[in-house]
XYZ file of C-alpha atoms in Angstrom:
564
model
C 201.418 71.601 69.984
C 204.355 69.863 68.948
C 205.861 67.409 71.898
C 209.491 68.002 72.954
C 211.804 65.746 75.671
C 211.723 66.529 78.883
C 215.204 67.054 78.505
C 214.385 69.964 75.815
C 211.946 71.485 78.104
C 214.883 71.821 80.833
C 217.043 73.872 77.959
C 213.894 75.445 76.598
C 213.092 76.700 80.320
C 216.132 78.467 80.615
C 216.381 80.212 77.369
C 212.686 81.164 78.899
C 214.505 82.932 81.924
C 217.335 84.643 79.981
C 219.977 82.158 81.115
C 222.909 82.730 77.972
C 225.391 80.908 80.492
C 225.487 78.166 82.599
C 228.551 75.700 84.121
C 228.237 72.051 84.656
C 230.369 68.918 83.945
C 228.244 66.086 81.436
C 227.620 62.424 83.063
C 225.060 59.407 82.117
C 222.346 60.964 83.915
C 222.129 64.470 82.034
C 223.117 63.092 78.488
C 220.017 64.160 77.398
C 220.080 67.470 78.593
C 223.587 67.973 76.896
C 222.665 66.719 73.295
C 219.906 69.189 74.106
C 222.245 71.504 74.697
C 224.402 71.133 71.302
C 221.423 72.527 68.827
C 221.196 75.985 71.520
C 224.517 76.708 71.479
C 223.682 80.491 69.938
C 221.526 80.836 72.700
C 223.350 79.372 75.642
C 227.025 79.259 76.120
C 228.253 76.265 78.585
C 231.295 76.393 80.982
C 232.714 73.124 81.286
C 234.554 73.243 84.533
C 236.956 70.281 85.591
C 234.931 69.344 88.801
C 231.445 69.642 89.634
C 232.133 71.233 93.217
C 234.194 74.494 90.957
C 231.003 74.439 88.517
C 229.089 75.260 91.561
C 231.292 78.097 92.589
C 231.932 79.698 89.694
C 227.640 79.781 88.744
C 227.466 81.879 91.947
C 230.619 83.850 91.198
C 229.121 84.542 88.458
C 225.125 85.239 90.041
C 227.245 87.607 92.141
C 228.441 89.671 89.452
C 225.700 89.781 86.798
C 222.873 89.911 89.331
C 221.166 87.060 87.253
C 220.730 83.447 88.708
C 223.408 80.942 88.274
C 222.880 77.646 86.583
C 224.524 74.440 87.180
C 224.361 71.113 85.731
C 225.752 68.046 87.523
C 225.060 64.243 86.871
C 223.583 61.904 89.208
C 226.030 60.323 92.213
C 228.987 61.711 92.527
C 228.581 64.119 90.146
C 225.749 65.780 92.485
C 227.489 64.347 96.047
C 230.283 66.695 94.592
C 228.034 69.653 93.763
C 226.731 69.463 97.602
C 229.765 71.548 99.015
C 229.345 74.564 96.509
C 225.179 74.443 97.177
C 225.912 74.582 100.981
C 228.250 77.560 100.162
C 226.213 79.709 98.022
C 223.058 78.861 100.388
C 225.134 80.289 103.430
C 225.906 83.561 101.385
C 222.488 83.817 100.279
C 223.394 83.831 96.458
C 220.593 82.666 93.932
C 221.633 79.155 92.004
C 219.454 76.068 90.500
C 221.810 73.359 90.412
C 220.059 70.831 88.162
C 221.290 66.981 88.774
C 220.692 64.030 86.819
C 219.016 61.314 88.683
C 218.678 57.257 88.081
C 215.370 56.138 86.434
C 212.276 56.575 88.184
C 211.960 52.955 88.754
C 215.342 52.044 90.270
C 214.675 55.209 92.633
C 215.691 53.275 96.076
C 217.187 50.338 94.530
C 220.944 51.650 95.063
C 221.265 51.868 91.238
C 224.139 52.326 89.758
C 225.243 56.439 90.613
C 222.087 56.634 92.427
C 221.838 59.455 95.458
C 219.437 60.389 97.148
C 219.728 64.001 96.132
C 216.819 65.596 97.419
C 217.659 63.984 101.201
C 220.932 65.475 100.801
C 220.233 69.112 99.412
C 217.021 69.465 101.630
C 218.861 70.822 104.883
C 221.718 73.180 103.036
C 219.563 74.288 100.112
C 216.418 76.757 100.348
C 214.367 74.543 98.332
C 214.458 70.842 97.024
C 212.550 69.464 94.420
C 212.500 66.371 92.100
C 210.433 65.470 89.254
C 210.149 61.995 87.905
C 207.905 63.243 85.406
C 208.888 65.123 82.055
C 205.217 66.984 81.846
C 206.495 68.690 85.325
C 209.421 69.729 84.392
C 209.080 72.959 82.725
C 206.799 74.098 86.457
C 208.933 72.846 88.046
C 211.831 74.856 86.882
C 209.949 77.995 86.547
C 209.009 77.422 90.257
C 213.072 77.100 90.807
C 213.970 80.528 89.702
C 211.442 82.262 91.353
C 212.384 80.605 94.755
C 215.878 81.036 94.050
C 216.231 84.864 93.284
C 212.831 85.982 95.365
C 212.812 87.178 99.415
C 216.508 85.655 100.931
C 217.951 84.323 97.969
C 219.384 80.709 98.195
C 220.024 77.832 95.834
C 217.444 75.762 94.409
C 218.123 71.497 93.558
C 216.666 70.503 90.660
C 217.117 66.608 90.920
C 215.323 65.119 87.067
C 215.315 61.525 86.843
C 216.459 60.302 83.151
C 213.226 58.579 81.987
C 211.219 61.999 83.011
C 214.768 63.854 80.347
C 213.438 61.173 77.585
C 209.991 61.046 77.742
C 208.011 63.315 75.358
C 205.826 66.478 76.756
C 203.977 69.660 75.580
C 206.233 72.870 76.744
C 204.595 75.902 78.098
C 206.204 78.043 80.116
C 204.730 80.389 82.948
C 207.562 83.111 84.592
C 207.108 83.835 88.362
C 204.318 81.346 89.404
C 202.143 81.755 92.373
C 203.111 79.439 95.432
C 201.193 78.548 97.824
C 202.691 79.703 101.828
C 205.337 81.478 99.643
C 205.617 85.130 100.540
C 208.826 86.288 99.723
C 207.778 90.156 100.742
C 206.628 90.477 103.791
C 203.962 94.013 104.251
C 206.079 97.207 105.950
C 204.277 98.006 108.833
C 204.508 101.720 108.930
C 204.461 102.207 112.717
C 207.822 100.682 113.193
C 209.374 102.717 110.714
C 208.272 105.713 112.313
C 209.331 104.465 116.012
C 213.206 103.487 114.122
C 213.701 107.183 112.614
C 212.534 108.101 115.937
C 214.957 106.031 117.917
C 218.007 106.622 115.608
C 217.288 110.347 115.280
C 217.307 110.415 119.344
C 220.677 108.378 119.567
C 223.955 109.516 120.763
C 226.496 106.595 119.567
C 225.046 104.972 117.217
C 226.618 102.909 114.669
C 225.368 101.009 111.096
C 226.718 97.556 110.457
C 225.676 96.883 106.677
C 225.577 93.104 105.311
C 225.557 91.141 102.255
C 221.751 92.002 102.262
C 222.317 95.789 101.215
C 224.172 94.143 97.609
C 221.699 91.479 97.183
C 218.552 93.992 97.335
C 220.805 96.287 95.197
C 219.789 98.926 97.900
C 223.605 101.276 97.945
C 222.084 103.669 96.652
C 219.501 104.104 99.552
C 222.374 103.122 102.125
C 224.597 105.866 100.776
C 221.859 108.508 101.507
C 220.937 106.756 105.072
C 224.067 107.251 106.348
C 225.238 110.577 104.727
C 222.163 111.975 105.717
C 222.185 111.083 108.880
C 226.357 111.315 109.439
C 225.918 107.925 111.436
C 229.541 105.742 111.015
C 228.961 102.449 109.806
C 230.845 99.428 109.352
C 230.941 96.843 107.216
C 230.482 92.854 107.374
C 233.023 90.209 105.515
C 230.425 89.653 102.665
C 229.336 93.323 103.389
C 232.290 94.836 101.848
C 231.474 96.473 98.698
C 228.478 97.870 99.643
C 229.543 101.122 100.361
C 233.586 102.085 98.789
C 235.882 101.681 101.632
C 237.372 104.891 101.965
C 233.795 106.386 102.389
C 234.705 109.223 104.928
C 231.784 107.277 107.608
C 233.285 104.385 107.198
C 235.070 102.655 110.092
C 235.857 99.359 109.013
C 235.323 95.470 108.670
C 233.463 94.336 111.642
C 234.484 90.488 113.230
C 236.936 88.542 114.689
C 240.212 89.665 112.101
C 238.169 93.335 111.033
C 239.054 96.851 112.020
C 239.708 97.537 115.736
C 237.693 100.699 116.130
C 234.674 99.513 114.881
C 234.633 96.137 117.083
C 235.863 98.016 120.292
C 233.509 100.563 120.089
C 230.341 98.266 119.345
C 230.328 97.939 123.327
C 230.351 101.559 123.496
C 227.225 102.049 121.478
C 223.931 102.711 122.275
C 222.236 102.192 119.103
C 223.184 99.101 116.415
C 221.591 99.460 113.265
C 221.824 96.263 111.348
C 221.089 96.289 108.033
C 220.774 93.258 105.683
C 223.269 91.090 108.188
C 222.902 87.928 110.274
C 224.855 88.645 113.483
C 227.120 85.905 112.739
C 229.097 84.301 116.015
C 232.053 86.040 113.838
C 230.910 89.344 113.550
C 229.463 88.792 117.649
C 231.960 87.060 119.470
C 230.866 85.980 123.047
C 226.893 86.837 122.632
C 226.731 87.330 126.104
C 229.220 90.541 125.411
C 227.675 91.772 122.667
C 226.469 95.294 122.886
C 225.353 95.447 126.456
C 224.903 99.259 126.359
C 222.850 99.472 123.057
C 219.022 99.217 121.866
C 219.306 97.367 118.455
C 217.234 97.895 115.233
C 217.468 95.152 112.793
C 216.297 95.374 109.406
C 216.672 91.826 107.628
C 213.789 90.226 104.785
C 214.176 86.352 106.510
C 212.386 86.172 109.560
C 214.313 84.014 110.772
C 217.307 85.869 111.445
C 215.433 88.104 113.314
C 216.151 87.528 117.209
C 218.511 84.701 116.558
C 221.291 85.355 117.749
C 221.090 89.133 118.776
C 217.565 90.159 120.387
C 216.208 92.998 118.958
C 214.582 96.016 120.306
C 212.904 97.446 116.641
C 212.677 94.546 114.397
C 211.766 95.870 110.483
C 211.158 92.250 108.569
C 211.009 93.846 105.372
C 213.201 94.253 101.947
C 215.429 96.432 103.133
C 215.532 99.061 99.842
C 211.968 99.419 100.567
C 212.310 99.767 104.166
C 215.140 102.339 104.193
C 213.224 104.228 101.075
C 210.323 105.001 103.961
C 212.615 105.736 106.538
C 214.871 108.139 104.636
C 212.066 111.323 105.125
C 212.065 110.391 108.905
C 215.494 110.810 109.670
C 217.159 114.147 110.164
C 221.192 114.435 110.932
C 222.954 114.751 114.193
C 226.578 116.017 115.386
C 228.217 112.555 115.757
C 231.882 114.438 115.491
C 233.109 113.659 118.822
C 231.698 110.043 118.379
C 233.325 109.779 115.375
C 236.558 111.313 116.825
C 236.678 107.876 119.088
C 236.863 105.661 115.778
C 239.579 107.613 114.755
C 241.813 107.448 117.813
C 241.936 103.667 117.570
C 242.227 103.361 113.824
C 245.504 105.316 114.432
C 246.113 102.321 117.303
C 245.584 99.881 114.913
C 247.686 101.454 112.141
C 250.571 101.786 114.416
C 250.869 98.563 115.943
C 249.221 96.156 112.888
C 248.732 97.999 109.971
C 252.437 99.676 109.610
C 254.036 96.248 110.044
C 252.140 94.227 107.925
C 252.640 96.912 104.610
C 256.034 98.711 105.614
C 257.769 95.657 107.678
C 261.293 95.455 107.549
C 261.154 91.423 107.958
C 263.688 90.006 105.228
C 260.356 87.869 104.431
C 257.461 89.586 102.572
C 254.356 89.859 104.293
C 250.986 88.937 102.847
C 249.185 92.298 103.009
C 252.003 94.207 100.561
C 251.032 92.142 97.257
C 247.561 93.126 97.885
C 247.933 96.446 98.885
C 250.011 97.012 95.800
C 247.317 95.596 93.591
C 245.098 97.879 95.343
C 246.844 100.878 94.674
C 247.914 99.680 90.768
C 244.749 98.787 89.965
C 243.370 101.896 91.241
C 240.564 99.559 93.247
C 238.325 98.806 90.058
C 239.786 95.117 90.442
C 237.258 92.234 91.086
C 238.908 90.718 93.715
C 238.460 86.795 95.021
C 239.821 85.248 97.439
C 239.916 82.186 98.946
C 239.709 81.070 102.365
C 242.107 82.095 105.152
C 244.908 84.646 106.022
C 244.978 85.201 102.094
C 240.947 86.388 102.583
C 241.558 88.379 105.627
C 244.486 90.542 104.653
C 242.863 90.612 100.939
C 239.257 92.438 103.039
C 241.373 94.451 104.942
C 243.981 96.363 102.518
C 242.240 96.049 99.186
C 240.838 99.533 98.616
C 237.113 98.686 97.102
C 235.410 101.032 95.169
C 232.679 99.234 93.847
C 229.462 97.264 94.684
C 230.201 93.512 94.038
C 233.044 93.425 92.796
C 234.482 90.963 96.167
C 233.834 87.310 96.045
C 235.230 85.168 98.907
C 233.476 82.315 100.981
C 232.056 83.791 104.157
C 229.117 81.677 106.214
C 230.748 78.245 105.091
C 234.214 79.636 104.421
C 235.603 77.055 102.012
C 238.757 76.259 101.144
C 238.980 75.721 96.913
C 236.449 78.508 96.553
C 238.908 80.880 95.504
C 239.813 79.497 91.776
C 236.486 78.511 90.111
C 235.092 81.774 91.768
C 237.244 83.596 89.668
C 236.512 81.666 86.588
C 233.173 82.730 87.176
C 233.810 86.189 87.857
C 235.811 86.505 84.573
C 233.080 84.574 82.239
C 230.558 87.676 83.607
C 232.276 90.279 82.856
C 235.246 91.715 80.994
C 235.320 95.169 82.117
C 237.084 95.099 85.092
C 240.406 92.784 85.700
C 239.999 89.695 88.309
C 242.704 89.216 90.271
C 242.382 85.918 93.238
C 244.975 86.039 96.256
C 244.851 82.288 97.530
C 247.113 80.362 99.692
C 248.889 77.565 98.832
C 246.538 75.304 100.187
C 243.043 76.574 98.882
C 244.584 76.623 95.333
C 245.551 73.372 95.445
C 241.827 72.325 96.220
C 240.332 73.254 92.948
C 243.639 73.306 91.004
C 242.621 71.640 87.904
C 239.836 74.827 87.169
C 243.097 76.119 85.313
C 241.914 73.726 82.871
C 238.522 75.240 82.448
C 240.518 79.156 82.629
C 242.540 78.106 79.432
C 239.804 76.248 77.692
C 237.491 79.587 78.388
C 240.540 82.248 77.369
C 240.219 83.963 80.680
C 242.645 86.690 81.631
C 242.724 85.650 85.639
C 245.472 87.458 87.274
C 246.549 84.545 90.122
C 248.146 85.724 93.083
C 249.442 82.692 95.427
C 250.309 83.828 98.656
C 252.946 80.793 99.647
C 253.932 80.194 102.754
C 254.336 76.402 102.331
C 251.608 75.615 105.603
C 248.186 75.972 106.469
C 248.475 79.623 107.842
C 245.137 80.262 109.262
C 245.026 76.596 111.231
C 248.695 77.108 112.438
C 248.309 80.808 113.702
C 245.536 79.012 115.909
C 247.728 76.547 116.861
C 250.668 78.860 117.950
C 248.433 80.860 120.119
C 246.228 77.838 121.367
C 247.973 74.821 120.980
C 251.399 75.517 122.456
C 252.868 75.471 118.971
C 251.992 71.878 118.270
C 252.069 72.289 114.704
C 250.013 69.137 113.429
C 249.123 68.184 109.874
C 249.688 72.162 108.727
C 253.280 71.685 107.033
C 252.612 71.293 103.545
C 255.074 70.010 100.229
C 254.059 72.239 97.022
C 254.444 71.748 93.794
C 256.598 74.100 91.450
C 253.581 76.184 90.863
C 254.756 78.202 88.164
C 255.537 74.702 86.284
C 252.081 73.709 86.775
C 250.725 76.667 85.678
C 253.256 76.938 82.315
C 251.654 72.775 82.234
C 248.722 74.863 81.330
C 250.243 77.364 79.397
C 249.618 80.085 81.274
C 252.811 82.233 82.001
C 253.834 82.553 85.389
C 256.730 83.791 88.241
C 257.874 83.343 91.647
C 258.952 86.331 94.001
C 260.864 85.691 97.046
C 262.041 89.158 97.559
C 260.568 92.335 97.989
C 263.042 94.225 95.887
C 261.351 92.350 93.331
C 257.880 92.187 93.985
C 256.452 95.473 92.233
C 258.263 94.875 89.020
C 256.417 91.228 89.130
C 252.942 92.285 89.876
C 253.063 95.230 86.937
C 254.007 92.416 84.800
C 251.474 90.292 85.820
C 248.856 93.333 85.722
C 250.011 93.772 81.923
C 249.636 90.383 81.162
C 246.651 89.899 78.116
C 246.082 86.412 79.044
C 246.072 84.255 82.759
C 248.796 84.532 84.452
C 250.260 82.932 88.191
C 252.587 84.740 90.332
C 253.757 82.786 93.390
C 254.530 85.443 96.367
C 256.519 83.551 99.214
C 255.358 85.133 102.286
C 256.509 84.994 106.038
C 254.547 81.459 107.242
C 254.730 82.984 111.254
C 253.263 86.313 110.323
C 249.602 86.136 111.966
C 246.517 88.128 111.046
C 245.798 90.880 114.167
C 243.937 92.067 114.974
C 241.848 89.100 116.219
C 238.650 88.300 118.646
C 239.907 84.876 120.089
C 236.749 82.702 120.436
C 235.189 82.961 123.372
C 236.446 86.765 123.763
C 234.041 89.593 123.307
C 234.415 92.383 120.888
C 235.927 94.797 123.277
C 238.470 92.238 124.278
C 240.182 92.630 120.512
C 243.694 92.321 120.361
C 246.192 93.968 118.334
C 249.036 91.479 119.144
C 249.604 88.202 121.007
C 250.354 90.033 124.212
């Protein structure tokens, strides 16, 4: 057998997996990987993003959408120190990456070579697997052994650390798909009696209610949710990186669960006497004060990592299993019960919540435009069949609350580590997978300014991102906390912009600023019709606050609508 680099077993490994696009920025370390690289370029198309933290985000922006693995190369030092943040991220959400970095020589490992980090010390807590490989006969295990953790059980990211003498050195290549490892068991056995003993406890239950999770998209299991709840006529509600999983204006559905979500559905959580989580973490944002949490109900939680299990919520029936496969047994167990006058109690505060939040932040009469009317007018223009990303803030919650989704996947935003600069590259990434669907990002004026220079990589790629920056010239999230917390000491949140439509025409994509809402339809069908990128600044009120809101420390039922 003919001997290739290790470097060409690394390229040869994912042409192996199916990988026809990957993201990554070129340093000393991976050289070899991308000369590699230029003699595959029929088989493997590369994103070059302008910093290593966006080529992170958009590889799982783009995992999210196609379902496949992302792939991202970074060099050694700073190149991987950069990467960290976007691993941490991805981990958090549970979204399958290998991030490959470039490391020093074996023999200078420790030596503080020049761009040496220690990788694997770094990745080991925030990734769901480390690995390096000094060695280039290892490296085609090694990375088979990367995709399998990666996309198997909980998803996660994977860190691929390759030192540069194991990318020159010569090896045989064979390649082995979904090896065997040992204390790996990514699917744990259903144990039929606690199926049985859940149908029996939901089918017995009075006010119950489903809280559905990121889980449900990543085992591709809406299918089997739609017929759980419609079957049994149960009203469920849905987490931040739930949303998606079932279309929003699903007649059983009652809303965004957490600290800015729907107040029906977080009120009436301490009304309950039966939680069904499904594919969800009981986050301290979805929980508020733990000690608050659901005191009347019995709780069945249905999640694949054990660990989540009796975390943070103690469970009554706990199903460790992949949830399609669990619900699939279930589904001939359950039978439907007459949940209208439960359901009637949703509906009594939804009108609540309409009339003292939801009216004034889409019909206000402010002279100032308020962040939810751009996005609910891309809602209804778009018909829902955007991909909408957001980044991180009031842009993200008033994007989740009055975008009108219709589709699985097809909402990207930062939720466990909720980071700011996600927003951009994730759209990169969602536009590279697919072309079917417009992407449209709402971002505030400080996220965007994070990962600003991925409009570099948007023009270089010919992507038709639809940029929505929702300016209100501070830090809106931070100071709404700081108005209602900090006496209205308004500390470091004050921010000087640029001209962001002259950045953006800097790039050449077209671009325009709104300041009034006489003119803010006629900008966003323009915008819409645009065939390439294109930036619209949207100065919005910088005092309007996202209600309603759990204030930390509160429990659920303490939600309020306003500051009073």
């Amino acid at each position: 057998m003919e001997k290739v680099s290790g470097a060409e077993a690394v390229v040869l490994s994912l042409i192996e997996e199916g990988q026809d696009t990957i993201f990554g920025y070129p340093g000393g370390a991976v050289i070899p990987i991308y000369d590699r690289l230029y003699f595959h370029t029929n088989e493997i198309h590369h994103v070059l993003a302008r910093h290593e933290q966006g080529a992170v985000h958009e590889a799982q922006a783009y995992a999210q959408i196609t379902g496949k693995p992302g792939v991202c190369i970074v060099t050694s030092g700073p190149g991987a120190t950069n990467a960290i943040t976007g691993v941490a991220n991805a981990n958090m959400d549970s979204v399958p990456l290998v991030v490959i970095s470039g490391q020093v020589i074996e023999g200078f490992l420790g030596s503080d070579a020049f761009q040496e980090t220690d990788v694997f010390g770094l990745s080991m807590p925030i990734a769901k697997w480390s690995i390096q490989v000094t060695r280039a006969e290892d490296i085609a295990e090694a990375m088979a052994k990367a995709f399998y953790v990666a996309v198997t059980g909980r998803p996660g990211v994977v860190m691929v650390d390759i030192t540069k003498n194991a990318l020159t050195s010569k090896t045989e290549f064979k390649y082995h798909k979904s090896p065997t490892l040992r204390s790996y068991a990514p699917y744990p056995d259903i144990d039929a009696e606690v199926i049985a003993r859940a149908a029996a406890t939901i089918n017995s239950a009075k006010k119950p209610i489903i809280l559905l999770g990121h889980g449900v998209l990543i085992a591709n299991a809406q299918r089997q949710v739609k017929e759980f709840v419609e079957k049994t006529g149960i009203p469920f509600g849905m987490t931040l990186m739930g949303l998606t999983s079932l279309p929003s204006s699903h007649p059983l559905c009652v809303g965004m669960l957490g600290m800015h979500g729907s107040y029906a559905v977080n009120i009436l959580t301490n009304q309950a006497d039966l939680i069904i989580a499904i594919g969800m973490r009981f986050s301290d944002r979805v929980t508020g004060r733990l000690q608050g949490y659901a005191p009347r109900a019995k709780v069945i939680h249905i999640e694949i990592d054990k660990s989540e299990i009796d975390k943070n919520v103690e469970t009554d029936i706990a199903i460790h299993a992949d949830l399609k496969t669990a619900i699939t047994r279930m589904l001939p167990l359950l039978h439907s019960n007459d949940y209208s006058d439960w359901r009637e109690e949703f509906y009594k505060l939804y009108d609540k919540e309409y009339a003292e939040v939801i009216k004034k932040d889409l019909y206000s009469n402010l002279p100032v435009i308020q962040p939810g009317e751009p996005v609910a007018m891309v809602s209804k223009k778009t018909n829902g069949d955007a991909v909408v990303v957001t980044d991180v803030g009031q842009n993200q919650m008033v994007a989740a609350r009055y975008y009108d989704f219709k589709y699985p996947n097809t909402f990207l935003t930062s939720g466990g580590l909720g980071t700011m600069g996600f927003g951009l590259p994730a759209a990169v990434g969602a536009a590279v997978a697919q072309n079917s669907r417009p992407v449209v990002l709402f971002t505030g004026d400080g996220g965007f300014q994070m990962n600003e220079q991925e409009l570099g990589t948007i023009v270089q790629e010919k992507l038709p991102v639809k940029i929505v920056i929702l300016n209100n010239s501070v830090l809106g999230m931070v100071r709404q906390w700081q108005n209602m917390f900090q006496e209205k000491r308004y500390s470091q949140t004050d921010l000087v912009n640029p001209d962001f439509v002259a950045l953006a025409k800097a790039y050449n994509i077209p671009g325009q600023r709104v300041e009034r809402r006489q003119d803010l339809e006629q900008a966003i069908d323009k915008m819409l019709e645009a065939k390439t990128a294109y930036l619209l600044e949207v100065v919005v009120d910088k005092d309007m606050k996202v209600f309603p809101f759990i204030a930390p420390g509160s429990s659920v039922d303490e939600m309020k609508l306003n500051e009073d």
